[in-house]
mmCIF file of C-alpha atoms and ligand atoms in Angstrom:
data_model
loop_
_atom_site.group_PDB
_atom_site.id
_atom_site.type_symbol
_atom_site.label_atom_id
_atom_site.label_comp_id
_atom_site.label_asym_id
_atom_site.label_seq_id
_atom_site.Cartn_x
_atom_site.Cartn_y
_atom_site.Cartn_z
ATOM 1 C CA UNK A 637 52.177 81.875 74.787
ATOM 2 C CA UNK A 638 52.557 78.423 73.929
ATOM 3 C CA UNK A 639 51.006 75.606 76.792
ATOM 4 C CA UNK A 640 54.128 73.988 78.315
ATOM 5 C CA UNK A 641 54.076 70.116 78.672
ATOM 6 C CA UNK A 642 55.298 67.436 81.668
ATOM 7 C CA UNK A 643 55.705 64.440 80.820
ATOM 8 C CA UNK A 644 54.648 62.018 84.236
ATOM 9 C CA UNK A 645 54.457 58.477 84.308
ATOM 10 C CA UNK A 646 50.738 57.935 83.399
ATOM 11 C CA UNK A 647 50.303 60.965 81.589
ATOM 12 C CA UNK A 648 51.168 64.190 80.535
ATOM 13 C CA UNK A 649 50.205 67.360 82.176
ATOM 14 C CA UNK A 650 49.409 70.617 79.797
ATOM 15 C CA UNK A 651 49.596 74.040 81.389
ATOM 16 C CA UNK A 652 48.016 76.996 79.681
ATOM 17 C CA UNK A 653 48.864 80.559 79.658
ATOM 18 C CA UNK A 654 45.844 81.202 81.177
ATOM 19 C CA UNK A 655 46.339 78.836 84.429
ATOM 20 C CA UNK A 656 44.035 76.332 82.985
ATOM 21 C CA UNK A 657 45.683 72.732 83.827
ATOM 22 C CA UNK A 658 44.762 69.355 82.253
ATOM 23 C CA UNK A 659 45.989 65.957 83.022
ATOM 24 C CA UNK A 660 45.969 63.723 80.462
ATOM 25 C CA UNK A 661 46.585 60.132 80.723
ATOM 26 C CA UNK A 662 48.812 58.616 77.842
ATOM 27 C CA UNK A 663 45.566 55.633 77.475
ATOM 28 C CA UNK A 664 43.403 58.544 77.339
ATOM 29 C CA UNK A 665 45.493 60.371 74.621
ATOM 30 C CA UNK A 666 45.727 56.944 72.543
ATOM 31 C CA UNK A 667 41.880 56.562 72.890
ATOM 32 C CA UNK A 668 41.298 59.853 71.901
ATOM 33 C CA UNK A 669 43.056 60.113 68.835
ATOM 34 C CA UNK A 670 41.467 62.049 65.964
ATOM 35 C CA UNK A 671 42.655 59.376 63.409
ATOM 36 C CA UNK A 672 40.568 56.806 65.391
ATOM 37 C CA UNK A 673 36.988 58.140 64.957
ATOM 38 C CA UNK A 674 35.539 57.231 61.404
ATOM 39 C CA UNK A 675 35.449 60.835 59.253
ATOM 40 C CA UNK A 676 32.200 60.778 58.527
ATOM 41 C CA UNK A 677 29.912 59.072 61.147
ATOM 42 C CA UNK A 678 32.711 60.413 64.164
ATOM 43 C CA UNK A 679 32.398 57.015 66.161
ATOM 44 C CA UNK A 680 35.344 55.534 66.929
ATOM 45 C CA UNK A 681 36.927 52.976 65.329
ATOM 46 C CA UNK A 682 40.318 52.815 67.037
ATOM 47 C CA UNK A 683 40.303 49.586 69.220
ATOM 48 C CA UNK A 684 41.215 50.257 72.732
ATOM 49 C CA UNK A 685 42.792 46.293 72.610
ATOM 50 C CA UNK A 686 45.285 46.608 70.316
ATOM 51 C CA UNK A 687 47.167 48.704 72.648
ATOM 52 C CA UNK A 688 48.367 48.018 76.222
ATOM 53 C CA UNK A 689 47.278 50.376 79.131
ATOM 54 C CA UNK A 690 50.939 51.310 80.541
ATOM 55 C CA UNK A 691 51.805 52.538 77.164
ATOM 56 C CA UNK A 692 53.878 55.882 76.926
ATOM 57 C CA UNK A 693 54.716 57.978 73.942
ATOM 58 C CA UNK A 694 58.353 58.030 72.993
ATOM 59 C CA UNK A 695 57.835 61.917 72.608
ATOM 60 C CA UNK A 696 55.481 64.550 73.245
ATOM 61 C CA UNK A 697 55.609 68.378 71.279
ATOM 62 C CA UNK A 698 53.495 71.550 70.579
ATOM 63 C CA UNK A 699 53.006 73.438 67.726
ATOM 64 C CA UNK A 700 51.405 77.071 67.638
ATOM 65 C CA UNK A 701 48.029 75.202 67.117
ATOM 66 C CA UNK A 702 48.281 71.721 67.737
ATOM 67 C CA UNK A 703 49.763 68.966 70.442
ATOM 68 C CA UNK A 704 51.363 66.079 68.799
ATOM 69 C CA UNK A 705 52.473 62.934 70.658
ATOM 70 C CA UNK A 706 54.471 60.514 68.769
ATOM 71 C CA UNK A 707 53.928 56.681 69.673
ATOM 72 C CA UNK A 708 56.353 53.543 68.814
ATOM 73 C CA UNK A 709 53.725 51.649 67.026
ATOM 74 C CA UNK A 710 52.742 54.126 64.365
ATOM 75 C CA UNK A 711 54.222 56.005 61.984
ATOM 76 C CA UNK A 712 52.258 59.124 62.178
ATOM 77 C CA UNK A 713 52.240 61.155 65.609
ATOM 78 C CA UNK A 714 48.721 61.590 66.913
ATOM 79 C CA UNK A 715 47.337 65.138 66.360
ATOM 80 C CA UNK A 716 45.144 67.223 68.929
ATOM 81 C CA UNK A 717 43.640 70.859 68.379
ATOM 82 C CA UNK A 718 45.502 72.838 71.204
ATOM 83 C CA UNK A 719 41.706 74.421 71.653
ATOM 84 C CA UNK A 720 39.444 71.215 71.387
ATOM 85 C CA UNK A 721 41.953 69.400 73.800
ATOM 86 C CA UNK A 722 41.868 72.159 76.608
ATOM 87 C CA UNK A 723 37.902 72.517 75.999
ATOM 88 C CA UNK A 724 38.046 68.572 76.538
ATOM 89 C CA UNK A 725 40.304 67.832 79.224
ATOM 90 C CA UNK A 726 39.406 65.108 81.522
ATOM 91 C CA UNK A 727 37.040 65.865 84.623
ATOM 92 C CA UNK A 728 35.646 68.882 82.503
ATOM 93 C CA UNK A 729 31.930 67.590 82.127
ATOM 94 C CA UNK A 730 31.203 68.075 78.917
ATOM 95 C CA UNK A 731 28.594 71.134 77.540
ATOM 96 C CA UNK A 732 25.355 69.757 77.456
ATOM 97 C CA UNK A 733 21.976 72.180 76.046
ATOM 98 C CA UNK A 734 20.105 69.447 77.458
ATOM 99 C CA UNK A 735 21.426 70.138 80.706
ATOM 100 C CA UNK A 736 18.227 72.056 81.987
ATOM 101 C CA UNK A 737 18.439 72.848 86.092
ATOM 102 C CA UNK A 738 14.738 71.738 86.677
ATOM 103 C CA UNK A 739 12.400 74.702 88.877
ATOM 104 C CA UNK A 740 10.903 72.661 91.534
ATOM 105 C CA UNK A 741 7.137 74.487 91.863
ATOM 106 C CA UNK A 742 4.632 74.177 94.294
ATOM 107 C CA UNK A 743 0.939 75.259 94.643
ATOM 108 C CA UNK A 744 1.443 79.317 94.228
ATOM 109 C CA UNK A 745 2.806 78.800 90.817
ATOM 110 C CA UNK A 746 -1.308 78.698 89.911
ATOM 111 C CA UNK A 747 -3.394 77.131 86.696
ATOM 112 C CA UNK A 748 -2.590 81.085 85.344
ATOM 113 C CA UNK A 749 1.221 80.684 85.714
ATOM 114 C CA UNK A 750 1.799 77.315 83.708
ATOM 115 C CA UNK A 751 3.930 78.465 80.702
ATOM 116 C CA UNK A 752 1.975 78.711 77.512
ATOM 117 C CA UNK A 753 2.875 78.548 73.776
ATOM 118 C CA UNK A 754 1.329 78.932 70.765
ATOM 119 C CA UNK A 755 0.660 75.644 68.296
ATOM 120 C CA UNK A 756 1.420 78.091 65.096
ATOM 121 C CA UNK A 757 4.616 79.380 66.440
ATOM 122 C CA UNK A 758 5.456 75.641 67.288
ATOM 123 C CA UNK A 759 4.509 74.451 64.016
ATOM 124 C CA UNK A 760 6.479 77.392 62.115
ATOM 125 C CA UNK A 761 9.303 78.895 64.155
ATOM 126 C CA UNK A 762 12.481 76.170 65.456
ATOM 127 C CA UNK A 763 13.210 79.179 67.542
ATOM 128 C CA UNK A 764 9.507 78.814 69.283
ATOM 129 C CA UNK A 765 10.342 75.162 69.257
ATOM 130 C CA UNK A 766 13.203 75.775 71.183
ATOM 131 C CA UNK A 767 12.340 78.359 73.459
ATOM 132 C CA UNK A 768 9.303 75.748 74.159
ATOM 133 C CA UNK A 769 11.316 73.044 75.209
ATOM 134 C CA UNK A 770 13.778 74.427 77.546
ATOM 135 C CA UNK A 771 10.938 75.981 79.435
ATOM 136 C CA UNK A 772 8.826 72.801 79.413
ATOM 137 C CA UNK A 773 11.940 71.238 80.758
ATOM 138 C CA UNK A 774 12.674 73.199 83.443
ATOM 139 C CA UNK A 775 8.761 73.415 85.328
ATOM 140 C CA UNK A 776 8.222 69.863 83.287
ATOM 141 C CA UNK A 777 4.764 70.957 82.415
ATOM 142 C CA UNK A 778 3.332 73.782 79.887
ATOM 143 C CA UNK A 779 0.482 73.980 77.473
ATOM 144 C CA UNK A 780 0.356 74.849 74.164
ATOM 145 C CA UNK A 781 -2.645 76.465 73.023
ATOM 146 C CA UNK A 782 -4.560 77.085 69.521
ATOM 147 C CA UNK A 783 -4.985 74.176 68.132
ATOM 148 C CA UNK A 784 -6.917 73.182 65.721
ATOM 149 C CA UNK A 785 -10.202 70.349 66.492
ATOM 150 C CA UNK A 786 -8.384 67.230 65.065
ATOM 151 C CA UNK A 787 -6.826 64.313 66.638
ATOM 152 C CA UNK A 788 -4.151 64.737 64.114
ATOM 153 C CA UNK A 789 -2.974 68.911 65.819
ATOM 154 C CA UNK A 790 -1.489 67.881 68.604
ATOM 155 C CA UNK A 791 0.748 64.942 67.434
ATOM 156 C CA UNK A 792 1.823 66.992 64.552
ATOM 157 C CA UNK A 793 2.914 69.040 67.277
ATOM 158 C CA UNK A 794 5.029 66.511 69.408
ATOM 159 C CA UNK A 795 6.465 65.399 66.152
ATOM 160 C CA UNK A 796 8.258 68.776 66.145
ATOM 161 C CA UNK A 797 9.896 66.813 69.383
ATOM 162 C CA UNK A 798 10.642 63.494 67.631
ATOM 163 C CA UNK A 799 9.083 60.133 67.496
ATOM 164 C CA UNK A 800 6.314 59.022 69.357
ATOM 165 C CA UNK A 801 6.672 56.395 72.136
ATOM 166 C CA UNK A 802 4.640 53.596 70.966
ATOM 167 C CA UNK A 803 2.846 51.897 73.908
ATOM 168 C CA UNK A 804 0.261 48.621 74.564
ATOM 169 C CA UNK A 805 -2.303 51.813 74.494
ATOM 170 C CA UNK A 806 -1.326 52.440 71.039
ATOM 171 C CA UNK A 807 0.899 55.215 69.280
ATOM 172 C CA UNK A 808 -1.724 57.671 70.316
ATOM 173 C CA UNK A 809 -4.951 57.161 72.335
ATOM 174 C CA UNK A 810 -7.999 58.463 73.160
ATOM 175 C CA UNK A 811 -9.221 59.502 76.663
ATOM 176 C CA UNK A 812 -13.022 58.962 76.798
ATOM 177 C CA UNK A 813 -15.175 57.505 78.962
ATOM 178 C CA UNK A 814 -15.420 53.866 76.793
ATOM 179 C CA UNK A 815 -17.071 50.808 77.505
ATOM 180 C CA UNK A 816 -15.839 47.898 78.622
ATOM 181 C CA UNK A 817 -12.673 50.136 80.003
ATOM 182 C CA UNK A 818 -9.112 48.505 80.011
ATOM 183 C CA UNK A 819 -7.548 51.737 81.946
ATOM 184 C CA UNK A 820 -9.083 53.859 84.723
ATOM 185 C CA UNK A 821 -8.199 56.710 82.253
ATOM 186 C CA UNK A 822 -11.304 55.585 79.740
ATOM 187 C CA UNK A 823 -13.915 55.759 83.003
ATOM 188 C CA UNK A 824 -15.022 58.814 83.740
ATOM 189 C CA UNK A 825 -14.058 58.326 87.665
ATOM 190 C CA UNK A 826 -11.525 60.611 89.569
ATOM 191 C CA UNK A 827 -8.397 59.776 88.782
ATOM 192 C CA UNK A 828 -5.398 60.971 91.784
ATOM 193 C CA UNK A 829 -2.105 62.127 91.046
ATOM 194 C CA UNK A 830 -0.262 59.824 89.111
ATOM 195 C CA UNK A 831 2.329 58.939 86.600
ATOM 196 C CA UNK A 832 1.499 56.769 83.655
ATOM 197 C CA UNK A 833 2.641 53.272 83.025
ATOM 198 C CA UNK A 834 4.526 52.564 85.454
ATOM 199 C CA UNK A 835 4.868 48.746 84.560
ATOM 200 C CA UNK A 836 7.132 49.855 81.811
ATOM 201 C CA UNK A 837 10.235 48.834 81.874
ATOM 202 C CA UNK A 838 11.036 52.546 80.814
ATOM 203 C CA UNK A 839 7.838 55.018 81.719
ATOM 204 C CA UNK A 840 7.253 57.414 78.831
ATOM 205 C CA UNK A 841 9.179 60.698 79.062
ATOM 206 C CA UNK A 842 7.016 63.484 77.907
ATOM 207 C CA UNK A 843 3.240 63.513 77.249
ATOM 208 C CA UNK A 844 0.801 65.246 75.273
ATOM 209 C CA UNK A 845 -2.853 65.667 76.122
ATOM 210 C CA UNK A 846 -4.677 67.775 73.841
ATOM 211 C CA UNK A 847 -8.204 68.506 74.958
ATOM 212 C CA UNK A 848 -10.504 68.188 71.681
ATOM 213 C CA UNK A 849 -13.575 68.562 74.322
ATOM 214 C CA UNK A 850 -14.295 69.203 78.011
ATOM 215 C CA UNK A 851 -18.087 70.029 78.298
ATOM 216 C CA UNK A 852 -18.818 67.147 80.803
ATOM 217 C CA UNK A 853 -19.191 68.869 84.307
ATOM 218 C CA UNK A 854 -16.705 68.181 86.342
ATOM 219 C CA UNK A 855 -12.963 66.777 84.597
ATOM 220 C CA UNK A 856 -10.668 69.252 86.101
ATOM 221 C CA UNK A 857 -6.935 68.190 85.594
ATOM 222 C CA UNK A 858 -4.666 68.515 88.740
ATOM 223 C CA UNK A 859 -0.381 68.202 88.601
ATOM 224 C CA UNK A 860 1.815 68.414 91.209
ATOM 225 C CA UNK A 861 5.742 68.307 90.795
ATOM 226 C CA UNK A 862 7.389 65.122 92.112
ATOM 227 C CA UNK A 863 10.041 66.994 92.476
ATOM 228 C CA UNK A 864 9.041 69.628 94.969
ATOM 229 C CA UNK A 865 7.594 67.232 96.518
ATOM 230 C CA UNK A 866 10.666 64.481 96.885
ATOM 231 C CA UNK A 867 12.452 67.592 98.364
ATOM 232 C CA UNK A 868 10.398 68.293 100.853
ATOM 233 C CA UNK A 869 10.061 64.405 102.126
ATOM 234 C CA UNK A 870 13.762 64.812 102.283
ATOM 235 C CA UNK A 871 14.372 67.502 104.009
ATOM 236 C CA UNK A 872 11.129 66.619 106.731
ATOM 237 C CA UNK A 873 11.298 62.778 106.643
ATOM 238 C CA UNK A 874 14.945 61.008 106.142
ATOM 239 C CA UNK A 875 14.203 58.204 106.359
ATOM 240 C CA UNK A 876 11.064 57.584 104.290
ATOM 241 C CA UNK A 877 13.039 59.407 101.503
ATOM 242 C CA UNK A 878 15.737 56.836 102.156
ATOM 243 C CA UNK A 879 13.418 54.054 101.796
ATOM 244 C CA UNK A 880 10.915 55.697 98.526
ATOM 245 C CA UNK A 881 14.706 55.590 96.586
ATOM 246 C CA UNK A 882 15.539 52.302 97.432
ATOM 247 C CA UNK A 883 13.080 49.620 97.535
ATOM 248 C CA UNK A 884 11.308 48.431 94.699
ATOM 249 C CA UNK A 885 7.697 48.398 93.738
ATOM 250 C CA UNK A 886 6.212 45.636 91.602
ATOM 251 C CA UNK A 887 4.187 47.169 88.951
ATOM 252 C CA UNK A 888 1.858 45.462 86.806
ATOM 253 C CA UNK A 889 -0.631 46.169 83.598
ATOM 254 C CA UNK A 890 -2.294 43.319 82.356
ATOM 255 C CA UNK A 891 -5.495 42.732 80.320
ATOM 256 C CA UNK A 892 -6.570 39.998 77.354
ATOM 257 C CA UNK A 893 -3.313 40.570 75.542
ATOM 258 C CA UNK A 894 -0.623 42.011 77.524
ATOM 259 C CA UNK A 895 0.945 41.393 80.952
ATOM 260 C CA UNK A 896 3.933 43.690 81.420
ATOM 261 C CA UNK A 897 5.483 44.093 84.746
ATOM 262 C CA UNK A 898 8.193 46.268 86.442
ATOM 263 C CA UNK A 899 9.905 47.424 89.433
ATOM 264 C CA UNK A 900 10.553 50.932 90.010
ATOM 265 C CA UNK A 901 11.649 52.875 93.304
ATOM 266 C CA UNK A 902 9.051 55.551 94.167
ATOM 267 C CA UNK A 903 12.194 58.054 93.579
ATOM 268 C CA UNK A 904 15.443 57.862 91.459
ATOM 269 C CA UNK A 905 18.322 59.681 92.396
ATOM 270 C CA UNK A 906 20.899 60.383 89.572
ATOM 271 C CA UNK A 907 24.804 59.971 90.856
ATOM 272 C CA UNK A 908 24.673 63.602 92.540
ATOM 273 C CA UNK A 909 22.031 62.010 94.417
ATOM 274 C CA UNK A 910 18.962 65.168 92.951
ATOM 275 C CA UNK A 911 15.940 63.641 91.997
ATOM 276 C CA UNK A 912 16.083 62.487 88.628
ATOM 277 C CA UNK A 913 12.740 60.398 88.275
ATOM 278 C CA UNK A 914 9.411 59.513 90.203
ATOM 279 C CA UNK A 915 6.946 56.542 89.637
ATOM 280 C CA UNK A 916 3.968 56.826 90.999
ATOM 281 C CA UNK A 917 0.856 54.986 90.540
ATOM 282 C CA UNK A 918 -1.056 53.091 93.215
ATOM 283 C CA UNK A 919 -3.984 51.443 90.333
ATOM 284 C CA UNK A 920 -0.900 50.151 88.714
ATOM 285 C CA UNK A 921 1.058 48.969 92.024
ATOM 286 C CA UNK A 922 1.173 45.121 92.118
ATOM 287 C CA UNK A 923 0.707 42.996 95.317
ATOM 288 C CA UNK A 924 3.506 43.976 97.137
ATOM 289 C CA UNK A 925 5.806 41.199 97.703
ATOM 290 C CA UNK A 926 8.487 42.879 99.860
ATOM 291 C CA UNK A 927 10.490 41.645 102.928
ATOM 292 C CA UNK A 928 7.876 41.284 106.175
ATOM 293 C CA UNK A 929 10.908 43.409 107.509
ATOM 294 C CA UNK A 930 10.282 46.674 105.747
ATOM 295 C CA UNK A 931 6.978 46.332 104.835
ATOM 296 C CA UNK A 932 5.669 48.238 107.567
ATOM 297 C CA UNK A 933 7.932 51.531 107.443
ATOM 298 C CA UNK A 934 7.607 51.409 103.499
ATOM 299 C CA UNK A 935 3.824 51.457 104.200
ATOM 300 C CA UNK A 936 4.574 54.436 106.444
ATOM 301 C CA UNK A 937 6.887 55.987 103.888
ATOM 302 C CA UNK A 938 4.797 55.497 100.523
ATOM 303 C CA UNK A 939 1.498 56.652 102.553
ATOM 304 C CA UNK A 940 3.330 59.993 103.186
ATOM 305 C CA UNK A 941 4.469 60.595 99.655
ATOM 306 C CA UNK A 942 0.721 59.701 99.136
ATOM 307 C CA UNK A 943 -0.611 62.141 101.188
ATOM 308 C CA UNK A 944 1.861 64.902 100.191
ATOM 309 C CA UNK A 945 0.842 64.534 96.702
ATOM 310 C CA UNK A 946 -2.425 65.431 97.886
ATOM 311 C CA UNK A 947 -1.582 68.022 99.986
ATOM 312 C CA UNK A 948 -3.122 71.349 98.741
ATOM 313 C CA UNK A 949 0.369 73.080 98.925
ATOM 314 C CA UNK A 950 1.504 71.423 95.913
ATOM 315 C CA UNK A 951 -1.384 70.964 93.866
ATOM 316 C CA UNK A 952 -2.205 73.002 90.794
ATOM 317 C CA UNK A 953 -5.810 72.827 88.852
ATOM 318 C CA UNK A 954 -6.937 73.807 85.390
ATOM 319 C CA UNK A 955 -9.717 72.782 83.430
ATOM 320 C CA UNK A 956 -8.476 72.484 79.807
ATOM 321 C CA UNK A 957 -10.206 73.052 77.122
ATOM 322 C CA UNK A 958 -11.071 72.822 73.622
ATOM 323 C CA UNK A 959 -7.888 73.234 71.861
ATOM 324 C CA UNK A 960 -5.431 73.148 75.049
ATOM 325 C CA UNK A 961 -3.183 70.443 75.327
ATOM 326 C CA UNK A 962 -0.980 69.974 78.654
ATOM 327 C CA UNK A 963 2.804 68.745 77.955
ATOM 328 C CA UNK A 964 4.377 67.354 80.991
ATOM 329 C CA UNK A 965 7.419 65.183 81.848
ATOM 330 C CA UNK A 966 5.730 61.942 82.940
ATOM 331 C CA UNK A 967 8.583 60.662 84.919
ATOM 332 C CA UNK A 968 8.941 64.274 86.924
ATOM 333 C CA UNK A 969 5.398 65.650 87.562
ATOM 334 C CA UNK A 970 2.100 63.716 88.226
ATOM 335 C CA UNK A 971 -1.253 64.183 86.768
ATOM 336 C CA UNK A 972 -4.449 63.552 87.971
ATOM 337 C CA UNK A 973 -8.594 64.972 86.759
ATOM 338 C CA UNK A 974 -11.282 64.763 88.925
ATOM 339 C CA UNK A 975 -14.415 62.753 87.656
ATOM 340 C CA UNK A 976 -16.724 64.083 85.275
ATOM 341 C CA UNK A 977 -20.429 63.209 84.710
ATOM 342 C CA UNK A 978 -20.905 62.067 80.945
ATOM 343 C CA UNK A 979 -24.536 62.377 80.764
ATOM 344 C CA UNK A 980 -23.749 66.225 81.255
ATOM 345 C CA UNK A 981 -21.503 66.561 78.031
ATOM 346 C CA UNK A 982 -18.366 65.342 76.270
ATOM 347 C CA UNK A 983 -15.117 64.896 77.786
ATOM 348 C CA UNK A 984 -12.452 64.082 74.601
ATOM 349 C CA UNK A 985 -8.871 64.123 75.223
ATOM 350 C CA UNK A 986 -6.236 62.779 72.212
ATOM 351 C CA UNK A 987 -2.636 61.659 73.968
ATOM 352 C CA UNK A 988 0.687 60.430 72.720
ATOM 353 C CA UNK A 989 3.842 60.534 74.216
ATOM 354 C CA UNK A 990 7.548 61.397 73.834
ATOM 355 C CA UNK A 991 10.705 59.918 75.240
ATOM 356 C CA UNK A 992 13.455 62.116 77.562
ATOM 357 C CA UNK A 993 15.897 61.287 75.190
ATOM 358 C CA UNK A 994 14.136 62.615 71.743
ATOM 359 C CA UNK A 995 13.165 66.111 73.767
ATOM 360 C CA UNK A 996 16.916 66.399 74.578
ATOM 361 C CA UNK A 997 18.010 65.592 71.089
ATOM 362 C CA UNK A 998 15.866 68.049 69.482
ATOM 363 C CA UNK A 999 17.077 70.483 72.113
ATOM 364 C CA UNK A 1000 20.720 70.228 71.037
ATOM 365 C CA UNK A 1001 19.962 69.965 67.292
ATOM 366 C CA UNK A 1002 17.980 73.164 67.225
ATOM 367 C CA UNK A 1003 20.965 74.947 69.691
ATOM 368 C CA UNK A 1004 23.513 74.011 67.178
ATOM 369 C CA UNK A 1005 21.117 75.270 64.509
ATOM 370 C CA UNK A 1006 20.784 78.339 65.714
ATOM 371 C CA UNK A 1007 24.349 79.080 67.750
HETATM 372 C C1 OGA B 1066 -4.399 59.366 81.454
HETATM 373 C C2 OGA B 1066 -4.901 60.393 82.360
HETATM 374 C C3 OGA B 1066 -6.125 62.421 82.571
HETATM 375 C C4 OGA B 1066 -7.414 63.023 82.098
HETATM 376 O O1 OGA B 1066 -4.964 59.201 80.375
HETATM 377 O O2 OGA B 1066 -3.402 58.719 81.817
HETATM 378 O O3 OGA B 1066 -4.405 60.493 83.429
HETATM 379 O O4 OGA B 1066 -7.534 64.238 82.273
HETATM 380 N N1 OGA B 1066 -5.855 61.211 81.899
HETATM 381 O O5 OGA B 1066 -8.271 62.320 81.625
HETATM 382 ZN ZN1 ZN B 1067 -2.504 59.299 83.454
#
C-alpha cells in the first residue's frame, strides 16, 4: 500500500503501511533535495539562501516508488526514494558502525582477559581488521601480538587504521630511558595512570605501544578505564563528578622549542550526558589558576579521581613483551608502568598514535566493504 500524505503548515506528514510516521518540514524537504548534492562527491551544493524558510510546495504526490513535491520556483518537482526518505526521516538518528556501546571494565577483567589479535591476520585479513577494531573500541584497550623486532611492525600496523597523529614527540617515538629526558616517559621512573598530552588542544585518540624489549626488571604497564571509573565517582560522589566535568584544567608541555597549552575538564560528557572523554595527567597539569572559590572542593574532587585511579579495584597489570604492543583509546583509558632499573636490561618501547576519527572511518569503510 502506498504511504498517504498531509499536507500541514510547516510540513508534510507521510504515513506508512506499516505505522511508521515521519514529519517532514517543507525547509527540510527543499534542503534535502537529491538534485542539490553534487553527483559525484554527494556534498551539497543547493544553497539553503536562495530560498525562504516559510516556503510551501504548491503540490505534494506519490508514486509506487518515489515522493515528489513540486515547488513554484523550479521547473522540475523534487524527487525522494519512498525507501531512503522513510529510512531518513527526521529524529531517526542516523546508522552509525562507529557507534560502538563502550564495556566499562574494572580490575577482574585481568592482564589474561585483554582482547588479543594477531599482527598477520591484521596485516592480511580487513575482516581481522575489523573484527579488531570494534573490540578495541568497545574495552578501548587490546594487544596485538606477533610482531616482528622492527620499529617499522607496529606502525605498519596502525596504518591499517589510518594516518598517524603527528605530535611535538614526533610521528612515532621511542620510549627509552634517554638522557637529558624532555618527557617523564624517556626516564626510567614510575610513571601513574595517565593519559598522554593533555596540553593538546585535541589529545591523541588511539595509541600504539609496541614493546621491541622489556628485559629491565621492573617496567610493568598498568591501565585502568576512565570510564568505569567516572561511573563510579558519579554514582558515589555527585558532586565531585559535577565539578571533574566542568571546570577546566590548565595544561601545559613546554621545553626548548615548544610551549603548547590547554584546558581540558577532567571528564567530558557528550549531549546524553555518558562519558565521552577523560584527561588526566597531573606531570602535565599547569599551576592551577582557578577561582579561590572552588579551588578547595576541586582539590577534594580531582584528589578522589586520583585516588580511584589507583585504587586496586580498577587496575589491570601486564608486563609486555617482546613483540606485544598495547592499543588503547588515549582519551578513554589511562596508562601507567612502574619503574624499571636500566642497569638490569633493556626496556624499548616504539609508539605512534591514531586519531578517534580515522579508527571510526576505517570502521565504516571496511562495514560497507564487507555488508
Ligand atoms: C608514554 C608512557 C608507558 C611505558 O610513553 O606516554 O606512558 O610503559 N609510556 O613506558
Ligand atoms: Zn603515557
Amino acid at each position: 500500500m502506498q504511504p498517504t500524505l498531509t499536507t500541514g503548515a510547516e510540513g508534510l506528514e507521510i504515513r506508512w503501511s506499516d505505522g511508521t510516521v515521519g514529519d517532514f518540514p517543507y525547509i527540510w524537504l527543499r534542503d534535502t533535495d537529491p538534485s542539490g548534492f553534487h553527483p559525484t562527491t554527494g556534498e551539497r551544493t543547493f544553497d539553503l539562501t536562495v530560498v525562504p524558510l516559510d516556503l510551501k510546495p504548491c503540490k505534494a504526490e506519490v508514486t509506487p516508488d518515489d515522493l515528489l513535491i513540486t515547488w513554484n520556483d523550479q521547473d522540475e518537482p523534487s524527487r525522494f526514494d519512498l525507501n531512503w526518505i522513510k529510512v531518513h526521516r527526521p529524529g531517526q538518528p542516523r546508522h552509525d558502525p562507529a557507534n560502538i556501546t563502550p564495556v566499562a571494565w574494572r580490575a577482574d577483567l585481568g592482564g589474561a582477559g585483554v582482547p588479543r589479535h594477531d599482527a598477520e591476520g591484521l596485516m592480511t585479513s580487513d575482516e581481522a581488521v575489523m573484527d579488531w577494531l570494534r573490540q578495541t573500541k568497545r574495552y578501548g584497550l587490546s594487544i596485538v601480538t606477533g610482531l616482528a623486532d622492527t620499529t617499522e611492525a607496529g606502525i605498519k600496523v596502525a596504518r591499517r587504521v589510518g594516518h598517524l597523529r603527528e605530535t611535538n614527540f614526533g610521528l612515532t617515538f621511542e620510549v627509552a630511558s634517554k638522557p637529558d629526558p624532555n618527557n617523564l616517559a624517556y626516564t626510567s621512573d614510575a610513571l601513574p595512570l595517565h593519559t598522554d598530552l593533555t596540553n593538546q588542544e585535541l589529545p591523541p585518540g588511539y595509541q600504539f605501544l609496541h614493546c621491541l624489549a622489556n628485559q629491565a626488571e621492573g617496567g610493568g604497564s598498568t591501565f585502568c578505564d576512565g570510564v568505569a571509573v567516572a561511573e563510579d565517582l558519579r554514582a558515589r560522589d555527585p558532586a565531585a563528578f559535577e565539578i571533574l566535568s566542568t571546570v577546566t584544567v590548565p595544561f601545559r608541555f613546554h621545553d626548548h622549542v615548544t610551549d603548547i597549552r590547554s584546558r581540558k575538564t577532567v571528564i567530558t560528557l557528550d549531549t546524553r550526558r555518558e562519558v565521552s572523554e577523560i584527561c588526566f595527567n597531573a606531570h602535565l597539569a599547569d599551576i592551577l589558576d582557578l577561582d579561590p572559590a572552588v579551588m578547595t572542593s576541586f582539590y577534594r574532587a580531582y584528589r578522589r579521581f586520583m585516588e580511584m585511579t589507583r585504587d586496586p579495584a580498577y587496575g589491570i597489570a601486564l608486563k609486555l613483551r617482546a613483540g606485544e604492543m598495547v592499543v588503547f583509546d588515549n582519551r578513554r583509558v589511562l596508562h601507567g608502568r612502574e619503574a624499571f632499573d636500566p642497569a638490569t636490561g633493556f626496556r624499548h618501547l616504539h609508539g605512534c598514535y591514531v586519531d578517534r576519527g580515522e579508527w571510526d572511518s576505517r570502521l565504516r569503510v571496511l562495514e560497507r566493504s564487507q555488508g
